Coordinates of C-alpha atoms in Angstrom, one line a residue:
Chain A
X21 CA -36.2 7.7 -15.1
X22 CA -35.7 10.8 -17.4
X23 CA -36.3 14.5 -17.2
X24 CA -36.6 16.1 -20.8
X25 CA -38.5 18.8 -22.1
X26 CA -38.5 20.4 -18.3
X27 CA -39.8 23.9 -18.8
X28 CA -39.2 25.6 -15.4
X29 CA -39.8 29.4 -15.9
X30 CA -42.6 29.7 -18.3
X31 CA -44.5 26.8 -15.9
X32 CA -44.0 28.9 -12.9
X33 CA -44.7 32.7 -14.9
X34 CA -48.2 30.8 -16.4
X35 CA -48.6 28.9 -12.5
X36 CA -49.0 32.6 -11.2
X37 CA -50.8 34.1 -14.0
X38 CA -53.4 31.2 -13.4
X39 CA -53.1 32.0 -9.5
X40 CA -53.8 35.9 -9.8
X41 CA -56.6 35.2 -12.0
X42 CA -58.0 32.8 -9.2
X43 CA -57.2 35.2 -6.6
X44 CA -59.1 37.9 -8.4
X45 CA -62.2 35.9 -8.5
X46 CA -62.0 35.0 -5.0
X47 CA -61.6 38.6 -3.8
X48 CA -62.4 40.5 -6.1
X49 CA -66.3 38.7 -6.0
X50 CA -66.6 36.1 -3.2
X51 CA -66.3 33.3 -6.4
X52 CA -64.4 30.0 -6.3
X53 CA -62.5 29.4 -9.9
X54 CA -63.6 26.1 -10.1
X55 CA -63.7 25.0 -14.0
X56 CA -65.7 21.8 -13.4
X57 CA -68.3 24.0 -10.8
X58 CA -68.5 26.8 -12.4
X59 CA -69.6 24.8 -15.7
X60 CA -71.5 22.1 -14.3
X61 CA -73.6 25.0 -11.9
X62 CA -74.9 26.4 -15.9
X63 CA -76.8 23.8 -16.4
X64 CA -79.1 24.6 -13.1
X65 CA -82.2 25.7 -13.5
X66 CA -82.1 27.8 -10.5
X67 CA -80.3 31.1 -9.7
X68 CA -80.8 32.9 -13.1
X69 CA -79.1 36.2 -12.1
X70 CA -75.7 34.2 -11.1
X71 CA -75.3 32.8 -14.4
X72 CA -73.7 35.6 -16.0
X73 CA -70.5 36.0 -14.4
X74 CA -69.7 31.9 -15.0
X75 CA -70.5 32.6 -18.9
X76 CA -67.8 36.1 -18.4
X77 CA -65.2 34.0 -17.1
X78 CA -65.4 30.6 -19.7
X79 CA -65.9 33.8 -21.9
X80 CA -62.3 34.6 -21.1
X81 CA -60.7 31.3 -20.3
X82 CA -61.7 30.3 -24.3
X83 CA -60.9 33.4 -25.9
X84 CA -57.3 33.9 -24.8
X85 CA -55.9 30.4 -25.7
X86 CA -57.8 31.5 -29.2
X87 CA -56.4 34.9 -29.3
X88 CA -52.4 33.1 -28.9
X89 CA -53.2 30.4 -30.9
X90 CA -54.6 32.3 -34.2
X91 CA -51.5 34.6 -33.8
X92 CA -49.0 32.0 -33.7
X93 CA -47.8 33.1 -29.8
X94 CA -48.5 29.8 -28.6
X95 CA -48.2 26.4 -31.0
X96 CA -51.6 24.7 -31.2
X97 CA -51.4 21.3 -29.2
X98 CA -51.7 18.1 -30.8
X99 CA -54.9 16.1 -31.0
X100 CA -55.0 14.1 -33.4
X101 CA -53.7 11.0 -32.0
X102 CA -56.7 10.5 -29.6
X103 CA -59.4 8.3 -31.2
X104 CA -63.3 9.5 -30.4
X105 CA -63.6 6.9 -28.2
X106 CA -61.0 7.7 -26.0
X107 CA -61.7 11.1 -25.7
X108 CA -65.3 10.1 -25.0
X109 CA -64.5 8.0 -22.1
X110 CA -62.0 10.4 -21.0
X111 CA -64.1 13.5 -21.0
X112 CA -66.9 11.1 -19.5
X113 CA -64.3 10.2 -16.6
X114 CA -63.7 13.9 -15.8
X115 CA -67.2 15.0 -15.8
X116 CA -68.6 12.1 -13.9
X117 CA -65.4 12.6 -11.2
X118 CA -65.4 15.9 -11.0
X119 CA -68.8 16.2 -9.9
X120 CA -68.4 13.1 -7.7
X121 CA -65.2 15.0 -6.2
X122 CA -66.4 18.9 -6.3
X123 CA -63.9 19.7 -8.0
X124 CA -61.2 19.5 -10.5
X125 CA -57.1 20.9 -10.4
X126 CA -58.7 24.3 -10.3
X127 CA -61.1 24.2 -7.6
X128 CA -59.2 21.4 -5.2
X129 CA -55.4 22.1 -6.7
X130 CA -55.6 25.6 -6.2
X131 CA -58.5 26.9 -4.1
X132 CA -59.4 24.6 -2.3
X133 CA -55.7 23.6 -1.3
X134 CA -54.9 27.5 -1.3
X135 CA -56.9 27.6 1.3
X136 CA -55.8 25.0 3.5
X137 CA -58.6 22.5 2.5
X138 CA -58.4 19.0 4.1
X139 CA -60.6 17.7 1.9
X140 CA -58.9 19.5 -1.5
X141 CA -55.4 18.2 -0.5
X142 CA -56.9 14.4 -0.2
X143 CA -58.6 15.0 -3.6
X144 CA -55.6 16.6 -5.1
X145 CA -53.4 13.6 -4.1
X146 CA -55.7 11.0 -5.3
X147 CA -56.3 12.3 -8.7
X148 CA -52.5 13.1 -9.3
X149 CA -52.0 9.5 -8.1
X150 CA -54.6 8.1 -10.5
X151 CA -53.6 10.1 -13.1
X152 CA -49.9 8.6 -12.9
X153 CA -50.9 5.0 -12.6
X154 CA -53.0 5.3 -15.8
X155 CA -50.6 7.2 -17.9
X156 CA -47.3 4.7 -16.4
X157 CA -49.6 1.3 -16.6
X158 CA -51.0 2.2 -19.9
X159 CA -48.0 3.7 -21.1
X160 CA -49.2 6.4 -22.4
X161 CA -46.4 8.9 -21.6
X162 CA -44.1 9.5 -25.2
Chain B
X20 CA -77.3 46.6 -7.6
X21 CA -76.4 47.2 -11.7
X22 CA -73.5 48.4 -11.2
X23 CA -72.5 45.2 -9.0
X24 CA -73.4 43.1 -11.5
X25 CA -71.1 44.9 -14.2
X26 CA -68.8 44.7 -11.8
X27 CA -69.1 41.2 -11.0
X28 CA -68.9 40.3 -15.0
X29 CA -66.1 42.3 -15.7
X30 CA -64.0 41.0 -12.9
X31 CA -64.9 37.3 -13.8
X32 CA -64.0 38.4 -17.2
X33 CA -60.9 39.3 -16.2
X34 CA -60.2 36.8 -14.4
X35 CA -61.0 34.2 -17.2
X36 CA -58.5 35.6 -19.2
X37 CA -55.9 35.3 -16.7
X38 CA -56.4 31.9 -16.6
X39 CA -56.8 31.6 -20.2
X40 CA -53.3 33.0 -20.4
X41 CA -51.7 31.1 -17.7
X42 CA -52.7 28.0 -18.7
X43 CA -51.3 29.0 -22.8
X44 CA -47.9 30.3 -21.0
X45 CA -47.7 27.3 -18.4
X46 CA -48.2 24.8 -21.5
X47 CA -51.0 22.7 -18.7
X48 CA -53.0 23.5 -21.7
X49 CA -51.0 20.8 -24.4
X50 CA -52.5 17.6 -23.2
X51 CA -48.9 15.9 -24.2
X52 CA -46.6 18.0 -22.1
X53 CA -49.6 17.3 -18.8
X54 CA -48.9 13.4 -19.7
X55 CA -45.4 14.1 -19.5
X56 CA -46.0 15.3 -15.9
X57 CA -48.1 12.2 -15.4
X58 CA -45.6 9.7 -16.6
X59 CA -43.6 9.4 -13.5
X60 CA -41.7 5.9 -14.4
X61 CA -41.1 7.4 -18.3
X62 CA -39.5 10.3 -19.5
X63 CA -40.8 12.9 -16.5
X64 CA -41.4 16.1 -17.1
X65 CA -41.2 18.0 -13.4
X66 CA -43.0 21.2 -15.1
X67 CA -46.6 20.9 -13.9
X68 CA -45.0 20.7 -10.1
X69 CA -43.9 23.7 -10.9
X70 CA -47.3 25.7 -12.0
X71 CA -49.3 24.4 -9.7
X72 CA -46.2 25.8 -7.5
X73 CA -46.6 29.2 -8.9
X74 CA -50.3 29.3 -8.7
X75 CA -49.8 28.6 -5.3
X76 CA -47.6 30.9 -4.6
X77 CA -49.4 34.2 -5.4
X78 CA -53.0 32.5 -4.7
X79 CA -52.2 31.7 -1.3
X80 CA -50.4 34.7 0.2
X81 CA -53.0 36.7 -1.1
X82 CA -55.8 34.7 0.6
X83 CA -54.0 35.3 3.6
X84 CA -52.7 38.9 3.5
X85 CA -56.3 39.6 2.6
X86 CA -57.5 38.1 5.9
X87 CA -55.1 38.6 8.1
X88 CA -56.2 42.0 7.6
X89 CA -59.4 41.7 9.1
X90 CA -61.6 41.0 5.6
X91 CA -64.5 38.4 5.1
X92 CA -65.8 40.2 2.8
X93 CA -65.1 40.0 -1.0
X94 CA -64.3 43.5 -3.0
X95 CA -67.9 43.6 -4.2
X96 CA -69.0 43.1 -0.4
X97 CA -70.4 39.2 -0.4
X98 CA -69.2 37.3 2.1
X99 CA -65.8 34.6 0.7
X100 CA -66.8 30.9 0.4
X101 CA -66.1 29.3 3.4
X102 CA -63.5 26.6 3.5
X103 CA -65.2 23.3 3.8
X104 CA -65.4 20.7 6.6
X105 CA -62.7 18.1 6.6
X106 CA -65.3 15.3 5.3
X107 CA -63.4 12.6 3.8
X108 CA -65.6 10.3 2.0
X109 CA -66.3 8.0 -0.1
X110 CA -67.7 9.9 -3.5
X111 CA -65.0 12.6 -2.3
X112 CA -62.7 9.4 -3.1
X113 CA -63.8 7.7 -5.9
X114 CA -64.6 10.9 -7.7
X115 CA -61.0 12.0 -8.0
X116 CA -59.7 9.2 -8.8
X117 CA -62.1 9.1 -11.2
X118 CA -61.0 12.3 -12.6
X119 CA -57.6 11.2 -12.7
X120 CA -57.9 8.5 -14.9
X121 CA -59.8 10.6 -17.4
X122 CA -57.5 13.2 -16.7
X123 CA -54.4 10.6 -17.4
X124 CA -55.8 9.1 -20.6
X125 CA -56.1 12.1 -22.5
X126 CA -54.1 14.9 -20.5
X127 CA -57.1 17.2 -20.4
X128 CA -59.0 18.6 -17.5
X129 CA -61.9 21.6 -17.3
X130 CA -60.3 24.2 -17.2
X131 CA -57.8 23.5 -20.2
X132 CA -60.6 21.3 -22.1
X133 CA -62.5 25.2 -22.8
X134 CA -59.4 26.5 -24.0
X135 CA -58.5 23.6 -26.7
X136 CA -61.5 24.9 -27.8
X137 CA -59.9 27.6 -29.1
X138 CA -57.8 25.7 -31.1
X139 CA -60.9 24.6 -33.4
X140 CA -60.0 21.2 -33.0
X141 CA -63.3 18.5 -32.9
X142 CA -61.5 16.8 -30.9
X143 CA -62.0 19.1 -28.1
X144 CA -65.3 19.8 -28.6
X145 CA -65.7 15.6 -28.2
X146 CA -63.9 15.7 -25.2
X147 CA -66.1 18.8 -23.6
X148 CA -69.5 17.2 -24.7
X149 CA -68.5 13.8 -23.3
X150 CA -67.6 16.1 -20.4
X151 CA -71.4 17.9 -19.9
X152 CA -72.9 14.2 -20.2
X153 CA -71.2 13.2 -17.1
X154 CA -71.9 16.5 -15.4
X155 CA -75.4 15.7 -16.3
X156 CA -75.4 12.6 -15.7
X157 CA -74.0 13.1 -12.1
X158 CA -76.9 15.7 -11.3
X159 CA -79.4 13.7 -12.7
X160 CA -78.7 10.3 -10.7
X161 CA -77.3 12.1 -7.4
X162 CA -79.1 13.3 -4.2

């Protein structure tokens, strides 16, 4: 095991922004910043009145990276190496898995673990472990 | 009530913007960076552990200070969501494992998937559409 590409300061700073966003949504509005849950419940036919804040959150989440990419402040990540099949399989697994498991990296990893939810700690350990196994066994890393 | 709704939307927009900024600054939005973190036996890049550390370092103390000051409501007045009962069932474990495999395959999870749409690459669109199909399938076949 060799450690390369380690970027501790930008990781900590970016993480602090993510935590601040999740904290603002929770203490300001009483909502959990779980991205999979926010997107998935947009598809619910009930509670139309509750859709506005979800759309607003996703607009902010999409617009800021779009502006950073467009202004070259952040390099556009390379996606060209992924085949359609791989993207579709990964997206499907992420979609099904996050609904079955009631959360993703944000919902479980931050909002859940940050409130010491045992379910979230277990889910986070399992998805990081499964992710590590996938990348390592399939040799997907650089 | 209308004012309250405008405030809710404004808070959500700002929170989403902060979240998106964090994903971009931290490198979490870059699939290669994520796969570098998951590549524990290869050229391991521990950065994303610090992303989670930074996020929890702001989120957890903020939440507990708020609770310790006796407030069970958010600033807009509604109750704070309850922490779920510690039930570890098959659904949670299988779901988390499936998510982990998908996350490992291309290094994209739901937040960065939305942020990557802003890079105008069709690959991000394919991932998001497949993810939406996954949400829909579970909604259709469960309960």
